[in-house]
Amino acid sequence: MTDYGHDPLFGVFITPTNQPVTQAVDLAVLADRAGLDLATFQDHPYQPRFHDTWTLLSYVAARTERIRVSGNVLNLPLRQPAVLARSAASLDLLSGGRFELGIGSGGFWDAIEAMGGRRLNPGQSVQALDEAIQIIRGIWDADERGGLRFDGEFYQAAGAKRGPAPAHDIGVWIGSYKPRMLRLTGRAGDGWLPSLAYLQSGPSELTEMNKYIDEGAERAGRDPRAVRRLLNISGQFTASARGLFVGPPKDWAEQAAGLTLDYGITGFILATDDPNAIEYYAAEVAPAARELIAAER
Amino acid sequence: MNYGHSLEFGTLISPASASSGAVVERAVQSERYGYDIVTVRENPGQSDGLDTWTVMSWIAGRTNRIRISSNVMSAPIHTPAVAARASASLDLLSQGRFSLALGPGTAWDAQGTASDHPLSGPQAAAAVEEVVEIIRNMWSSEQGNLRYTGDYYRVEGTPRGPEPAHEVPIWLSGLDQPQLRLVGRESDGWLSSAADMVPGQFAAANQAIDEAAKQAGRDPREIRRLVNISGDFRPSSSGFLVGPSQQWVEELLPLVVDDGVGTFILETDDDATMRQFAEEVIPGLRAAADRALPSELTSGKIRRASVRARRAPGIAYEDVPASIADHVIEPGDVGYGSVRSTYLRGGAPGLVIQPRDTAGVIDAIRFARKHPDLPFGIRSGGHGISGRSTNRDGIVIDLSRLNAIEVLDADARLVRIEPGARWVEVAAALSEHGWALSSGDYGGVGVGGLATTGGIGFLGREHGLTIDHLRAVEIVLANGTVVRASDTENEDLFWAVRGAGANFGIVTAFEFEVDEVAEVGWAQFIMDAGDTADFLQKWGATAEAAPRDTTSFLILGAPRPGEPVIASVMTMVDSGDPEVIVQRLQPFADISLLHQQSVQLTTYRAVISNAAGQSNQGQGEPVSRSGFIEHITPGFARSASRLIHSGATHFFQVRSVGGAVSDIDPDATAYAHRSANFSVVAFASRRERLDAHWAELYPHFDGLYLSFETDQDPARIEDAFPPRTLARLRRLKAQYDPENLFNDNFNVVDNELRSAS
């Protein structure tokens, strides 16, 4: 049993399609009204059928009241860290502290390079993300005296002005799977944001992955509880129980609570573009799972 | 020198993080005070500055009308291809309210941090030019990947798109010669600040821009001149734009008259200044400019030479009336890719006009009349099969922006609907009142085409055709007059519109009496139709025998190799009682082996919400054949079975009609086939193959539903309309459209006239 003690968050992972133009916005507004905690969007700037995720996040935040927004996850190779840091702080300020920074080291390198981005190998991309997070945190640290100087292998800053400071302590949530990235997540992240669908043997893989994160945190002198563990899930509401997140909402709630208590997962982000599923998830799963988790703890 | 641009006014906001709420408030106030545009300063090196892109996106989410621009965005800190997509997204989300103002940047650094080595002079201009070229290429509707190799930027084969919602203007800043020449060559506008200018500098800069424009084959009027201004309102004068409002007007007027400024952007953080400028300076300056330049100010859009180069021959583009000039889309325009084709048909019209109101429709019709030799299509939702609502090098009037839905009289359930609304939107609006209007089987279809032809829908047997609910129309005739037609006014025209409307004009408003429809039963059965003739006959008998509250549609496709024919049966029961629904569906379930079934208690709205909001991207030319039949006879069923098993059709649909549809006198509307119980349609990819089999079915039919027939053989007109109906239509056609302007969709004009025209 592993539980890092965070209050659970329930959110949605919405396809940022640009056809129909406002579909993603409408679903996020629905999720906000339904009472979910997070509206998140993938970021593939090389995909012409998707909205630019940054523009969409900003627009969605402006159209919603309460829900937090995040990339899931933002594509670092096509987004420059200092610009991203200021953009993130700006959106956090405008939204009254409703932005979280889900970020990844990138993939689909052919497509990234085709757009004018820089191709990196896996090792380099971990290093680049490490450097980018340092720059981002450096820019956010507006109280620190003097400009930001950073001389990394992939990113540099020669006395960049710091600020603005975000409205709240923005969580840097990292999408990671491999040991090096997981250790980076433990060392530098505030959250971990993998997708259940990528775990070939299912949730049991989370145990070992958590270990790498904990190890990364401890080596950096951090408490492993500083890193919230979130999980992208997908599923189907059916009348009878058929498996993990395929069944009635009561089963979903029990399964979510199980993931919290067994693997410390306290963020459940449902990938769906179905308005009924979003409402159902908010009304039937989230409250029941919260109750179960509170009771078990 | 003035360039003929209509005057526009904007505000310039410096987004400081200390007061992020105030930033948004100033944008909202700008809209409230009637400014045309709100612009956001970018200070990438400033620690307290909010990110411009984020602020613009936020403003887009919090405003409705005002346009939004950067002022200016530093080209160097953005990856051009990403910036292109971000711009398109912002334009799409804001419904076409974005303008992109780019500058060379003060701090050249690809990471957005301070740099000691900014590019300058020709290099800076060259880099900006590459950014502009990449962005314009990314916005293009052309197929294929973009490859671009510049000195500063590369794009190595990434897909183009998306297209923005409108032609996003690209405005450039810059004062040195290389930048001004770039402005003249490439931009849609030049953005400067009055504070940076010395006397005579506007004239010199304009000269450089104009020369470069002409050298590039452009008209200098393509480039709007925008200037940032700031000042103070004071009771008495103490400097440029420091004084009373009248002084501002007098000092700004020469910039309009002599220096061609079309857009003034007021930089202020002070609400009172913003308000006084809007209330006193803007109207004062407009009036003064009208007096000084009585004939020069126009509102027409001036297109780039590269856009004009893609115009179709034979269209008098320069004569598009000013009233609709901003509502037309040409082949070179951004946005053309989403209007060129229809749902099932590829096209490349020379001009697509999207009127916003009846006056716009009148002007569009007048313009079309001046081009009698060009193809001319009318489009509402773009699903037309018989109506060619796209063409090659012709004119299309696209009514999609004329899409209001309004309840006129709640007690009488009388609703006014404009032609560009789609049935998914109609169903949503009506469901709020517990109402529905039977339309077709797909929510993406537009109102205009269907409601002038028939409307064979899921509630048809209970509630009749869509046109049977029509109580009045407003229609623009070929001569440009607007008339109302109903049972008491222009009765002949009202008769003709209900079945042959496309021949008589453009209906700009339909008034329907709609039905109270609460919950409905909705069943989708996937069934074995291996014995296809037997299945067809049984289904036909069941559908005919069902009470009127039950309307069933059937779809069959070509069998896959080694597999039986599969039938998809969709049935709506106009009842919220589960027992009634089950009772009605049972006979259908008993027809043959049921592979899959889904039965829901739902709403008409939910069923018809089966349409996504995608733009129409059809390619090629659809082939379909239609026929009405009274009963599914054994002979018909055998012939139909042979057609289906031949593989010549990929989509064979039979819709139940009859019931309430048959209660109406065949002479009451131009839709005369009231005795039919079924409407049959077959789609194919190869016309000859389909026709070979269709010839066998043809003798079984009595008439056809023109909306589902692509054949343009004049003989089909006589299938679409029985003799008495056709004779009356022809008389009315001669009266209402003697020049045969509306000739695209089952043209009822006399054959003599047809050959003469």
Tab-separated table of N, CA and C in Angstrom, chain B residues 563-608:
chain	number	residue	atom	x	y	z
B	563	GLU	N	-20.335	-12.753	-47.142
B	563	GLU	CA	-21.244	-12.425	-46.039
B	563	GLU	C	-22.616	-12.074	-46.589
B	564	PRO	N	-23.659	-12.286	-45.767
B	564	PRO	CA	-24.996	-11.926	-46.236
B	564	PRO	C	-25.191	-10.410	-46.230
B	565	VAL	N	-26.215	-9.976	-46.939
B	565	VAL	CA	-26.585	-8.558	-46.899
B	565	VAL	C	-27.083	-8.234	-45.490
B	566	ILE	N	-26.638	-7.095	-44.988
B	566	ILE	CA	-27.035	-6.658	-43.650
B	566	ILE	C	-27.938	-5.436	-43.798
B	567	ALA	N	-29.025	-5.424	-43.052
B	567	ALA	CA	-29.946	-4.287	-43.099
B	567	ALA	C	-29.823	-3.483	-41.816
B	568	SER	N	-29.862	-2.185	-41.971
B	568	SER	CA	-29.919	-1.310	-40.809
B	568	SER	C	-31.304	-0.668	-40.803
B	569	VAL	N	-32.083	-0.968	-39.777
B	569	VAL	CA	-33.457	-0.475	-39.699
B	569	VAL	C	-33.532	0.544	-38.564
B	570	MET	N	-33.909	1.759	-38.907
B	570	MET	CA	-34.038	2.807	-37.899
B	570	MET	C	-35.495	3.206	-37.793
B	571	THR	N	-36.018	3.127	-36.600
B	571	THR	CA	-37.443	3.341	-36.423
B	571	THR	C	-37.696	4.305	-35.270
B	572	MET	N	-38.542	5.296	-35.528
B	572	MET	CA	-38.917	6.208	-34.456
B	572	MET	C	-40.380	5.992	-34.112
B	573	VAL	N	-40.639	5.914	-32.807
B	573	VAL	CA	-42.015	5.792	-32.326
B	573	VAL	C	-42.333	7.059	-31.552
B	574	ASP	N	-43.342	7.787	-32.008
B	574	ASP	CA	-43.678	9.058	-31.369
B	574	ASP	C	-44.531	8.785	-30.128
B	575	SER	N	-43.860	8.239	-29.114
B	575	SER	CA	-44.537	7.927	-27.856
B	575	SER	C	-43.478	7.834	-26.770
B	576	GLY	N	-43.847	8.255	-25.576
B	576	GLY	CA	-42.918	8.131	-24.458
B	576	GLY	C	-43.237	6.923	-23.596
B	577	ASP	N	-44.179	6.124	-24.036
B	577	ASP	CA	-44.628	4.977	-23.241
B	577	ASP	C	-43.844	3.732	-23.653
B	578	PRO	N	-43.003	3.200	-22.762
B	578	PRO	CA	-42.165	2.057	-23.141
B	578	PRO	C	-42.977	0.881	-23.673
B	579	GLU	N	-44.165	0.688	-23.127
B	579	GLU	CA	-44.964	-0.453	-23.601
B	579	GLU	C	-45.400	-0.267	-25.049
B	580	VAL	N	-45.823	0.957	-25.343
B	580	VAL	CA	-46.217	1.253	-26.730
B	580	VAL	C	-45.023	1.069	-27.650
B	581	ILE	N	-43.864	1.575	-27.212
B	581	ILE	CA	-42.666	1.500	-28.055
B	581	ILE	C	-42.331	0.038	-28.359
B	582	VAL	N	-42.316	-0.786	-27.332
B	582	VAL	CA	-41.981	-2.202	-27.530
B	582	VAL	C	-43.000	-2.865	-28.449
B	583	GLN	N	-44.258	-2.536	-28.215
B	583	GLN	CA	-45.330	-3.106	-29.031
B	583	GLN	C	-45.156	-2.732	-30.505
B	584	ARG	N	-44.781	-1.457	-30.758
B	584	ARG	CA	-44.599	-1.025	-32.148
B	584	ARG	C	-43.385	-1.677	-32.797
B	585	LEU	N	-42.347	-1.909	-31.986
B	585	LEU	CA	-41.090	-2.400	-32.554
B	585	LEU	C	-41.098	-3.902	-32.772
B	586	GLN	N	-41.916	-4.596	-32.015
B	586	GLN	CA	-41.879	-6.059	-32.065
B	586	GLN	C	-42.039	-6.608	-33.486
B	587	PRO	N	-43.012	-6.106	-34.266
B	587	PRO	CA	-43.146	-6.641	-35.634
B	587	PRO	C	-41.890	-6.437	-36.485
B	588	PHE	N	-41.165	-5.362	-36.248
B	588	PHE	CA	-39.922	-5.142	-36.999
B	588	PHE	C	-38.856	-6.147	-36.548
B	589	ALA	N	-38.799	-6.375	-35.219
B	589	ALA	CA	-37.798	-7.316	-34.694
B	589	ALA	C	-38.047	-8.731	-35.198
B	590	ASP	N	-39.310	-9.004	-35.538
B	590	ASP	CA	-39.668	-10.353	-35.981
B	590	ASP	C	-39.368	-10.615	-37.461
B	591	ILE	N	-38.928	-9.584	-38.196
B	591	ILE	CA	-38.762	-9.750	-39.647
B	591	ILE	C	-37.697	-10.784	-39.973
B	592	SER	N	-36.563	-10.706	-39.274
B	592	SER	CA	-35.497	-11.680	-39.549
B	592	SER	C	-34.562	-11.723	-38.355
B	593	LEU	N	-33.453	-12.410	-38.524
B	593	LEU	CA	-32.485	-12.540	-37.439
B	593	LEU	C	-31.929	-11.165	-37.065
B	594	LEU	N	-31.974	-10.881	-35.757
B	594	LEU	CA	-31.527	-9.581	-35.262
B	594	LEU	C	-30.077	-9.723	-34.784
B	595	HIS	N	-29.136	-9.077	-35.474
B	595	HIS	CA	-27.733	-9.174	-35.063
B	595	HIS	C	-27.424	-8.252	-33.890
B	596	GLN	N	-27.934	-7.051	-33.983
B	596	GLN	CA	-27.707	-6.067	-32.912
B	596	GLN	C	-28.944	-5.235	-32.777
B	597	GLN	N	-29.217	-4.790	-31.550
B	597	GLN	CA	-30.341	-3.888	-31.405
B	597	GLN	C	-30.049	-2.873	-30.326
B	598	SER	N	-30.583	-1.701	-30.533
B	598	SER	CA	-30.491	-0.659	-29.529
B	598	SER	C	-31.828	0.051	-29.531
B	599	VAL	N	-32.445	0.121	-28.359
B	599	VAL	CA	-33.725	0.816	-28.230
B	599	VAL	C	-33.589	1.825	-27.104
B	600	GLN	N	-33.926	3.054	-27.394
B	600	GLN	CA	-33.788	4.093	-26.381
B	600	GLN	C	-35.070	4.888	-26.259
B	601	LEU	N	-35.310	5.353	-25.037
B	601	LEU	CA	-36.328	6.376	-24.832
B	601	LEU	C	-35.556	7.686	-24.854
B	602	THR	N	-35.794	8.498	-25.872
B	602	THR	CA	-34.926	9.661	-26.043
B	602	THR	C	-35.760	10.820	-26.599
B	603	THR	N	-35.112	11.780	-27.219
B	603	THR	CA	-35.837	12.924	-27.791
B	603	THR	C	-35.521	13.014	-29.278
B	604	TYR	N	-36.417	13.675	-29.992
B	604	TYR	CA	-36.149	13.902	-31.416
B	604	TYR	C	-34.831	14.644	-31.578
B	605	ARG	N	-34.615	15.596	-30.687
B	605	ARG	CA	-33.381	16.377	-30.755
B	605	ARG	C	-32.149	15.478	-30.668
B	606	ALA	N	-32.172	14.536	-29.720
B	606	ALA	CA	-31.004	13.668	-29.540
B	606	ALA	C	-30.752	12.829	-30.794
B	607	VAL	N	-31.817	12.379	-31.431
B	607	VAL	CA	-31.647	11.543	-32.624
B	607	VAL	C	-31.062	12.360	-33.780
B	608	ILE	N	-31.520	13.579	-33.911
B	608	ILE	CA	-31.105	14.383	-35.060
B	608	ILE	C	-29.777	15.096	-34.787
